PDB file of C-alpha atoms in Angstrom:
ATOM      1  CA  UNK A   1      36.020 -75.205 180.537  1.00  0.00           C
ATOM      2  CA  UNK A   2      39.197 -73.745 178.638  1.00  0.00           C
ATOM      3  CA  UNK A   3      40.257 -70.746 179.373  1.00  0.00           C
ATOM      4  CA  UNK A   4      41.069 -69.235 176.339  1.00  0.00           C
ATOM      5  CA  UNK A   5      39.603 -66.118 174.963  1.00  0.00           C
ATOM      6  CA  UNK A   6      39.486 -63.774 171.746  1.00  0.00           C
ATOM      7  CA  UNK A   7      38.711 -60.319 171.210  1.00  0.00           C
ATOM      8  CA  UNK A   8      36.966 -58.416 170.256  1.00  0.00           C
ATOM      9  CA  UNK A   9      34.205 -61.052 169.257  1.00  0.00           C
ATOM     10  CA  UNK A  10      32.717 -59.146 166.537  1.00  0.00           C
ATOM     11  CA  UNK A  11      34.131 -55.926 164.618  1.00  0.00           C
ATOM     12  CA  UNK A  12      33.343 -54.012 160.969  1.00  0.00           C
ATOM     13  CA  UNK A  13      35.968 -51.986 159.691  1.00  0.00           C
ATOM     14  CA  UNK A  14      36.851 -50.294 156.716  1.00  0.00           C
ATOM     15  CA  UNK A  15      39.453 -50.920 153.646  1.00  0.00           C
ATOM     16  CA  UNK A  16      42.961 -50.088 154.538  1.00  0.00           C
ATOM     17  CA  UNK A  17      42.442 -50.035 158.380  1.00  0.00           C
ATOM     18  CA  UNK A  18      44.861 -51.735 160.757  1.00  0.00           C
ATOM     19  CA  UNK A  19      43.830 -54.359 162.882  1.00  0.00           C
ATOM     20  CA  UNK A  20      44.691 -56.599 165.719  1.00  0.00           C
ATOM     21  CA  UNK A  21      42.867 -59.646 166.874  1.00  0.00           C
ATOM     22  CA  UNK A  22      43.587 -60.675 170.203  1.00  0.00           C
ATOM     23  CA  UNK A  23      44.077 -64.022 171.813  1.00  0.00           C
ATOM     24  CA  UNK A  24      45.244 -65.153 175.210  1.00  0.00           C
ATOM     25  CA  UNK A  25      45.070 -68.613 177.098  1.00  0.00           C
ATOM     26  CA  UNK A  26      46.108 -68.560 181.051  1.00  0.00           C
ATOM     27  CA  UNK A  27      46.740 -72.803 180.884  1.00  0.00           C
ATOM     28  CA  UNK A  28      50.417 -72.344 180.144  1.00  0.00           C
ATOM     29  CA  UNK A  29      50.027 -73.654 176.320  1.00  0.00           C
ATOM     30  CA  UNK A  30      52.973 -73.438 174.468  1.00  0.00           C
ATOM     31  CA  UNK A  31      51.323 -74.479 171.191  1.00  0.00           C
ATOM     32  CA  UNK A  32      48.973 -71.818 169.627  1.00  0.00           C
ATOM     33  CA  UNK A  33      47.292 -71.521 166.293  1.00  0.00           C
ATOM     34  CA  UNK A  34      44.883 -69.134 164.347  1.00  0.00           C
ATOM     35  CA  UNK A  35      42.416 -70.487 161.823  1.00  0.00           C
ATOM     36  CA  UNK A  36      40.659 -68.601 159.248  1.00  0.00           C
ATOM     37  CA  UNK A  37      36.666 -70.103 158.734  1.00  0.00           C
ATOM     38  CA  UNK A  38      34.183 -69.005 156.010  1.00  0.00           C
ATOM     39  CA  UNK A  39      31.006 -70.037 157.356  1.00  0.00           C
ATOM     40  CA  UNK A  40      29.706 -73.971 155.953  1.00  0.00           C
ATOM     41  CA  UNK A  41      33.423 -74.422 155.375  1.00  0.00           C
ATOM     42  CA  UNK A  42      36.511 -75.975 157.165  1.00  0.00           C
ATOM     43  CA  UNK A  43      38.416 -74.636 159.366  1.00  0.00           C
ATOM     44  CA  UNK A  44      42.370 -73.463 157.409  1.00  0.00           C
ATOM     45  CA  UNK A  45      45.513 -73.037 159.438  1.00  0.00           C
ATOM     46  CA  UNK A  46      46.813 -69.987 158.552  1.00  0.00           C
ATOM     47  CA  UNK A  47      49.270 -69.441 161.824  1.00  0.00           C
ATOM     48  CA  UNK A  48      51.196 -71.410 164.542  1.00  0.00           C
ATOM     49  CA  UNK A  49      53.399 -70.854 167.006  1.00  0.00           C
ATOM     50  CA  UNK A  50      55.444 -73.760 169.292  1.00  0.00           C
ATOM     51  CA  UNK A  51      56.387 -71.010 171.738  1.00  0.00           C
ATOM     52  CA  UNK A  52      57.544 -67.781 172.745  1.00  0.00           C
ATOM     53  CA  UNK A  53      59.612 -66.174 169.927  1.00  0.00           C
ATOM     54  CA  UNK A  54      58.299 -69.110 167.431  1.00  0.00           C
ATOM     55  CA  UNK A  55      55.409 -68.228 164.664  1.00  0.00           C
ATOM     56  CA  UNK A  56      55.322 -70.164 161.403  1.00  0.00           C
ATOM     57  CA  UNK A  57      52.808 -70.008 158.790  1.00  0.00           C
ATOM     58  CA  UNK A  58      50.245 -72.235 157.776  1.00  0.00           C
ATOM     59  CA  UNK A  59      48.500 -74.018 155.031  1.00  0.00           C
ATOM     60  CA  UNK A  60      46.653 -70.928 153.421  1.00  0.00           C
ATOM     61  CA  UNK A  61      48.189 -67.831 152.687  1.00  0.00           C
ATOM     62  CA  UNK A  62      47.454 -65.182 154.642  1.00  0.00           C
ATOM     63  CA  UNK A  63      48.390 -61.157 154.506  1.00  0.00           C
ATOM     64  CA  UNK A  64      48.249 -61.254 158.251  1.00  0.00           C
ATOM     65  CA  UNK A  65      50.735 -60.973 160.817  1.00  0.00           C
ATOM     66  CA  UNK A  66      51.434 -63.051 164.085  1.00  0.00           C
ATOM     67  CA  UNK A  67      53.718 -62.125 167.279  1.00  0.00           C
ATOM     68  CA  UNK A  68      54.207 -64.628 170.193  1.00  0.00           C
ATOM     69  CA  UNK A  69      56.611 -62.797 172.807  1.00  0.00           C
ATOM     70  CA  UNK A  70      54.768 -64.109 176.004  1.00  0.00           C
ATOM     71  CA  UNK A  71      53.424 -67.790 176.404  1.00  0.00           C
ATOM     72  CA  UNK A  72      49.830 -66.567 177.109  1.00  0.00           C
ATOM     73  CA  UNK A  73      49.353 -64.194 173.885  1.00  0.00           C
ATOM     74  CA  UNK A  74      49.237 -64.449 170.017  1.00  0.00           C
ATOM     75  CA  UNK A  75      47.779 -61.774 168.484  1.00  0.00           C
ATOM     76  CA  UNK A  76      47.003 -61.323 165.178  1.00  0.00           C
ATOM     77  CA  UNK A  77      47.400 -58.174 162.951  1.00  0.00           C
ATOM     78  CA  UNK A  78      46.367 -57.092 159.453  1.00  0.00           C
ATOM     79  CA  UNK A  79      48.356 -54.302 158.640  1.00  0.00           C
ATOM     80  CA  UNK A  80      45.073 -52.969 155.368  1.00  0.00           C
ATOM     81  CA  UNK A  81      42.147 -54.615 155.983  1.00  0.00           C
ATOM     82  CA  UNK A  82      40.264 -55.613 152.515  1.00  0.00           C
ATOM     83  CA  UNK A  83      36.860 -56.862 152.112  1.00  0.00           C
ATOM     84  CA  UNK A  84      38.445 -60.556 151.130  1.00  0.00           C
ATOM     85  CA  UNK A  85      39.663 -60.531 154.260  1.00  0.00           C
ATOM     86  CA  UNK A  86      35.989 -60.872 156.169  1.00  0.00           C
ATOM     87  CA  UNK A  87      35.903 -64.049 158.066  1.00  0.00           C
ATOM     88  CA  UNK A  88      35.703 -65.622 161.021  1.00  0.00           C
ATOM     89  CA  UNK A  89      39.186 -66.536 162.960  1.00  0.00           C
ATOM     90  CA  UNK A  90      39.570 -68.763 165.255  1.00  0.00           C
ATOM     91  CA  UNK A  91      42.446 -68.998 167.701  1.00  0.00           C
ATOM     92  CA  UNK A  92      43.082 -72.465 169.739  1.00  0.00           C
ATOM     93  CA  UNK A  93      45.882 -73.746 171.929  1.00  0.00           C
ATOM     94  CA  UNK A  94      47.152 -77.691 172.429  1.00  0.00           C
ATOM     95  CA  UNK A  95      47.784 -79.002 175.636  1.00  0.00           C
ATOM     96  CA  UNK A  96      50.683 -81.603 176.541  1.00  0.00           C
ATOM     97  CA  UNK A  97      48.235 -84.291 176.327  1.00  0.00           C
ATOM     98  CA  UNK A  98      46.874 -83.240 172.457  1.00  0.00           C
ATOM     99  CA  UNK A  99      43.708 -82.038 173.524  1.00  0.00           C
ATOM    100  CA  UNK A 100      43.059 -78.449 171.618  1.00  0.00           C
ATOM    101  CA  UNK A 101      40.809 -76.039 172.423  1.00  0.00           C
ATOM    102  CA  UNK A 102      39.767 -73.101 170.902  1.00  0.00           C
ATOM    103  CA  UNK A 103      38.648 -69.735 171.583  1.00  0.00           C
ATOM    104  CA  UNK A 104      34.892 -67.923 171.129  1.00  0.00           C
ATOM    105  CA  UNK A 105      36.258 -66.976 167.641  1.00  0.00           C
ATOM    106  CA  UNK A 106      36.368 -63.187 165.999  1.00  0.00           C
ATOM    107  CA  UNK A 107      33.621 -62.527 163.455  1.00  0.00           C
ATOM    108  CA  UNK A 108      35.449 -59.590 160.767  1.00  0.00           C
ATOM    109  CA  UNK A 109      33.388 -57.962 158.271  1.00  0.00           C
ATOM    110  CA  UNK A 110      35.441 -55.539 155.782  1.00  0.00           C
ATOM    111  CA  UNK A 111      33.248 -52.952 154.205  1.00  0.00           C
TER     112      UNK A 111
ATOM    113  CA  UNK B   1      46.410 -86.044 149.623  1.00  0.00           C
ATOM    114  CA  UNK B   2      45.563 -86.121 153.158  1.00  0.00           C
ATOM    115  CA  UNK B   3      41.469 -85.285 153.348  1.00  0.00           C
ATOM    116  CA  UNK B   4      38.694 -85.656 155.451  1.00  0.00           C
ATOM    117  CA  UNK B   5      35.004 -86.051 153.963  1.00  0.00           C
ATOM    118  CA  UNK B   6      31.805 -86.308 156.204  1.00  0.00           C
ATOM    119  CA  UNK B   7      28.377 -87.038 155.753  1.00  0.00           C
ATOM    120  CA  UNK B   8      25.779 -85.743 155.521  1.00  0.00           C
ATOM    121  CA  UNK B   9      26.359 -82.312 154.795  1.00  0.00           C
ATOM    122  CA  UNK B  10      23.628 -81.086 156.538  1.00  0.00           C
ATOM    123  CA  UNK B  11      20.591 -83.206 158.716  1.00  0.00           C
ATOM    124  CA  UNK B  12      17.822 -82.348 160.308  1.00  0.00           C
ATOM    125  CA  UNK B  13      16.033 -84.789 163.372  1.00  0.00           C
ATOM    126  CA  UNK B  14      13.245 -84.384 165.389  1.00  0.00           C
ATOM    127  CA  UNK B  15      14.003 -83.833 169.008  1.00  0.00           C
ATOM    128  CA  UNK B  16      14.065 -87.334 171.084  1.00  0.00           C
ATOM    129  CA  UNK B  17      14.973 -88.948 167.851  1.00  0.00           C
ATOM    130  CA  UNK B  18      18.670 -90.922 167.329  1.00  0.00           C
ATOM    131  CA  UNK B  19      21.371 -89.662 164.335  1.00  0.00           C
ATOM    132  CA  UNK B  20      24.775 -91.019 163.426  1.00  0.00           C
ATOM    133  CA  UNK B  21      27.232 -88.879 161.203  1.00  0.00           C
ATOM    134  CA  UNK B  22      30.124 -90.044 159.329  1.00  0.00           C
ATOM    135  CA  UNK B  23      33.488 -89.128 158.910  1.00  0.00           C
ATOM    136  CA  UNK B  24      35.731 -90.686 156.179  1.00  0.00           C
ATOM    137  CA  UNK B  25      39.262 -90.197 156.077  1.00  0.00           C
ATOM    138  CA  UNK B  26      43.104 -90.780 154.371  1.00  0.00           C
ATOM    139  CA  UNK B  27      45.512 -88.689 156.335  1.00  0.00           C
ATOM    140  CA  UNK B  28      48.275 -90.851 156.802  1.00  0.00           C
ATOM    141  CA  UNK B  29      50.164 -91.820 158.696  1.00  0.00           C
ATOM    142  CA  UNK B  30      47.361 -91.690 161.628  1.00  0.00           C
ATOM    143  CA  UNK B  31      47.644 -90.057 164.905  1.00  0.00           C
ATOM    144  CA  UNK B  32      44.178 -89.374 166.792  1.00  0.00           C
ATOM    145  CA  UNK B  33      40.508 -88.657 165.275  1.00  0.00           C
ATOM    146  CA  UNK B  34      38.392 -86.041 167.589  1.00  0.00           C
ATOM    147  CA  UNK B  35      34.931 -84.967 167.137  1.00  0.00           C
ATOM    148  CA  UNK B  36      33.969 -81.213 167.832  1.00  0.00           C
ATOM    149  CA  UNK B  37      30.498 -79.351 168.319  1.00  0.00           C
ATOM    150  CA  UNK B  38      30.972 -75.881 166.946  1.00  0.00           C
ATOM    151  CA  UNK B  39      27.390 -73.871 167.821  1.00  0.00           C
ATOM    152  CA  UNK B  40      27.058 -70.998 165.325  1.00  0.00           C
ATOM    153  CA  UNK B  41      29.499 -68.156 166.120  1.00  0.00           C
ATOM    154  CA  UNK B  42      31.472 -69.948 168.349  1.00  0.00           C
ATOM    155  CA  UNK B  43      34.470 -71.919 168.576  1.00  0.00           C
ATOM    156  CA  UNK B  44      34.181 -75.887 168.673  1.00  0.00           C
ATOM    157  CA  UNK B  45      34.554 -77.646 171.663  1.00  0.00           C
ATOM    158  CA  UNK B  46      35.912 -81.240 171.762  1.00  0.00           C
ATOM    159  CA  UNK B  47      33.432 -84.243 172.490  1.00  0.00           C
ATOM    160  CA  UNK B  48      36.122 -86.682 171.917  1.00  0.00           C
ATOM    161  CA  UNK B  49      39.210 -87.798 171.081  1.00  0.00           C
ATOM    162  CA  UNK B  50      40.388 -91.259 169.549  1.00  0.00           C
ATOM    163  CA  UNK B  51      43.511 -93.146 168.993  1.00  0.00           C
ATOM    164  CA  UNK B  52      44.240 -95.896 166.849  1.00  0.00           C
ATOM    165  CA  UNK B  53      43.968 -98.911 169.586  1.00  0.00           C
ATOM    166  CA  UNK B  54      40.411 -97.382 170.358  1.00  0.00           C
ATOM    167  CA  UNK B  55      36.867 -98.399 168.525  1.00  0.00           C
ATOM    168  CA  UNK B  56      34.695 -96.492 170.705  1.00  0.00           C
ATOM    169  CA  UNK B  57      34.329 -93.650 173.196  1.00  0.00           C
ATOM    170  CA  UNK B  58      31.655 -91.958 174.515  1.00  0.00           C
ATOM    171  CA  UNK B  59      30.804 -88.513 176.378  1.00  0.00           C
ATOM    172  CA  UNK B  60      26.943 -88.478 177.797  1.00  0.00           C
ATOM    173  CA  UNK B  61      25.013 -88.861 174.599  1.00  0.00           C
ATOM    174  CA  UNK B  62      27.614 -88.532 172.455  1.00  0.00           C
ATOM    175  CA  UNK B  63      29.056 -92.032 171.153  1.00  0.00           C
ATOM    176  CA  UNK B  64      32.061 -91.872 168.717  1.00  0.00           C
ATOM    177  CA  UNK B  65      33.398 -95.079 167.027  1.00  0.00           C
ATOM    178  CA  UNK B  66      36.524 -95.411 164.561  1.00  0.00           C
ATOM    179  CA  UNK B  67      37.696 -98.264 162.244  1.00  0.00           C
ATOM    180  CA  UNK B  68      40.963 -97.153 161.579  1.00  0.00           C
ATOM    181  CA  UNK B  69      41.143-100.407 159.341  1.00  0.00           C
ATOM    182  CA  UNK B  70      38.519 -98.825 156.874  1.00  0.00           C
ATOM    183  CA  UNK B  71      39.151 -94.768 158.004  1.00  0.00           C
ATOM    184  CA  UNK B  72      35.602 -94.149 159.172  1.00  0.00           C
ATOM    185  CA  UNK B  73      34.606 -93.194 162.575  1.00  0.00           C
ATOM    186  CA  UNK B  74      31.152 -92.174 163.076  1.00  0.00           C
ATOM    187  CA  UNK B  75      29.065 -89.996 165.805  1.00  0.00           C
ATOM    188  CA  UNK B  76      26.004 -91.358 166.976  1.00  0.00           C
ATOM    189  CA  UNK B  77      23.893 -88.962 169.085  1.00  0.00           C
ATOM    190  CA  UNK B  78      21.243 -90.110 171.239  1.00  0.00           C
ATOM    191  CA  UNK B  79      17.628 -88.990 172.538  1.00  0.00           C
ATOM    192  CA  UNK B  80      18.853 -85.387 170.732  1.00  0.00           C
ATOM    193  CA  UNK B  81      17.930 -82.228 172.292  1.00  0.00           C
ATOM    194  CA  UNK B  82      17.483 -78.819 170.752  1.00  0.00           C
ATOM    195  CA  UNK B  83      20.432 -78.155 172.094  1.00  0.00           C
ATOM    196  CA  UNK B  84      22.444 -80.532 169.963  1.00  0.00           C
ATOM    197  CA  UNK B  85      21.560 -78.402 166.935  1.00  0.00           C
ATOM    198  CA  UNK B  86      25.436 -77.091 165.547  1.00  0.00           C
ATOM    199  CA  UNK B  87      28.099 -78.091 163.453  1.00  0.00           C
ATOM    200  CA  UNK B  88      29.696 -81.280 164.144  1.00  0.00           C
ATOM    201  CA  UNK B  89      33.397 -81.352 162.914  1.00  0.00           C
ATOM    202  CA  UNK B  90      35.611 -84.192 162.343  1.00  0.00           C
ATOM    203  CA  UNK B  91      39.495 -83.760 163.057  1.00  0.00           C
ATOM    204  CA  UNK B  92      41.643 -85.583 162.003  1.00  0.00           C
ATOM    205  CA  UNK B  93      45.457 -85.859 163.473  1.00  0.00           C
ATOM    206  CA  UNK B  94      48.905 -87.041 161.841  1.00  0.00           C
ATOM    207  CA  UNK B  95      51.953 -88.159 163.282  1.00  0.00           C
ATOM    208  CA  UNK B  96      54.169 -86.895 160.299  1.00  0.00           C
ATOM    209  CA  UNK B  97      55.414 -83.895 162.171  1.00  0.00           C
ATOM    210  CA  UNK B  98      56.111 -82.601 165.388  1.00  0.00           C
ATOM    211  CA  UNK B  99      52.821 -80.037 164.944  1.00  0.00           C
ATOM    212  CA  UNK B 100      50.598 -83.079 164.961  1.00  0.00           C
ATOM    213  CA  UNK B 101      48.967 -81.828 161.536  1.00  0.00           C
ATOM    214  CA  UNK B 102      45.031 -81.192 161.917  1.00  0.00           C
ATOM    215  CA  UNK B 103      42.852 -82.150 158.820  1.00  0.00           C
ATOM    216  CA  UNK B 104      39.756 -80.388 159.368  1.00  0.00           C
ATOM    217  CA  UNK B 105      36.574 -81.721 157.813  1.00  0.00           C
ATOM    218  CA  UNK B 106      33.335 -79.603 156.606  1.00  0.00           C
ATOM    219  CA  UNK B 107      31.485 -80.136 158.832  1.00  0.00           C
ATOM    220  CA  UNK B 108      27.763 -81.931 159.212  1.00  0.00           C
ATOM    221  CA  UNK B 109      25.161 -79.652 159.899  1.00  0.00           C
ATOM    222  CA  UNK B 110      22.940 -80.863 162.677  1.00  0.00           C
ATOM    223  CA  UNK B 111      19.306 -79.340 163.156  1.00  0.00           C
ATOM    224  CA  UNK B 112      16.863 -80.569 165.819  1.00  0.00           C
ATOM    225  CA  UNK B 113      13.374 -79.723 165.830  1.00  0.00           C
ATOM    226  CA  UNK B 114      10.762 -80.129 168.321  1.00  0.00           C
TER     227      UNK B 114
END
């Protein structure tokens, strides 16, 4: 079972609002990523982080925002929420031996 | 360009009955191939993970094979269970960087009826 969670699971928010996804892993990852997932479609990288102090982007472009300053949490923040932004995002950690495993997921609906 | 394709896009079974989904494949040069359940709403959860020296692994009903020769690996489930009814995502892994690149198929989605 991997303990690595997301919150909150499920939020609807307006235009414009600032938000923060959380996501935190207690099994001493240092590799994190968030994914962005429209539902029927693949999963896209949009954030990744090697360790603390370290966040890259990914493969789609994102208006979001990522911190890393301690091992266990990488939030995510949208600074205006817009209705293209509704989607699901995953977050998910590696472990030494390549195994990943990701968290419950965040369901966002802009109105 | 580096892609993963599977197939069907979408299957539905009869519970008890057997099903084998298909993952195609060109990223290149090849790391590891894993197999993930994702239930509706939730994250996926790994059912296996493959490297190139190995053809087949399984995990309970879950049997995953790869010809890394051809790129295909496949996901046979047996005896399926309600249960089993998700999305079933192929990964695929890269050794051309230090982040292990994930290629991320679609997704085959698996409904099992009793």
């Amino acid at each position: 079972e991997a303990d690595i969670y997301q919150t909150p699971r499920y939020l609807v928010i307006g235009t414009g609002k600032k938000i923060t996804l959380e996501c935190s892993q207690t099994m001493g990852h240092d590799k994190m990523y968030w994914y962005q997932q429209d539902p029927g479609m693949e999963l896209h990288l949009i954030h990744y982080s090697y360790g603390v102090n370290s966040t890259e982007k990914g493969d789609l472009s994102s208006e979001s925002t990522v911190s890393r300053i301690r091992t266990e949490h990488f939030p995510l923040t949208l600074e205006s929420a817009r209705p293209s932004h509704t989607s699901q995002y995953l977050c998910a950690s590696i472990e030494q031996g390549g195994e990943q495993y990701f968290g419950p997921g965040t369901r966002l609906t802009v109105t | 360009k580096n892609q993963v394709e599977q197939s069907p896009q979408s299957l539905i079974i009869l519970e008890g009955k057997n099903c084998t989904l298909q993952c195609n494949y060109t990223v290149s040069p090849f790391s590891n191939l894993r197999w993930y359940k994702q239930d509706t709403g939730r994250g996926p959860v790994s059912l296996t993970i493959m490297t190139f020296s190995e053809n087949t692994k399984s995990n309970g009903r879950y049997t995953a094979t790869l010809d890394a020769d051809t790129k295909q690996s496949s996901l046979h489930i047996t005896a399926s269970q309600l249960s089993d009814s998700a999305s079933y995502i192929c990964v695929v892994s890269d050794r051309g960087s230090t982040l292990g690149r994930l290629y991320f198929g679609r997704g085959t989605q698996l409904t099992v009826w009793p």
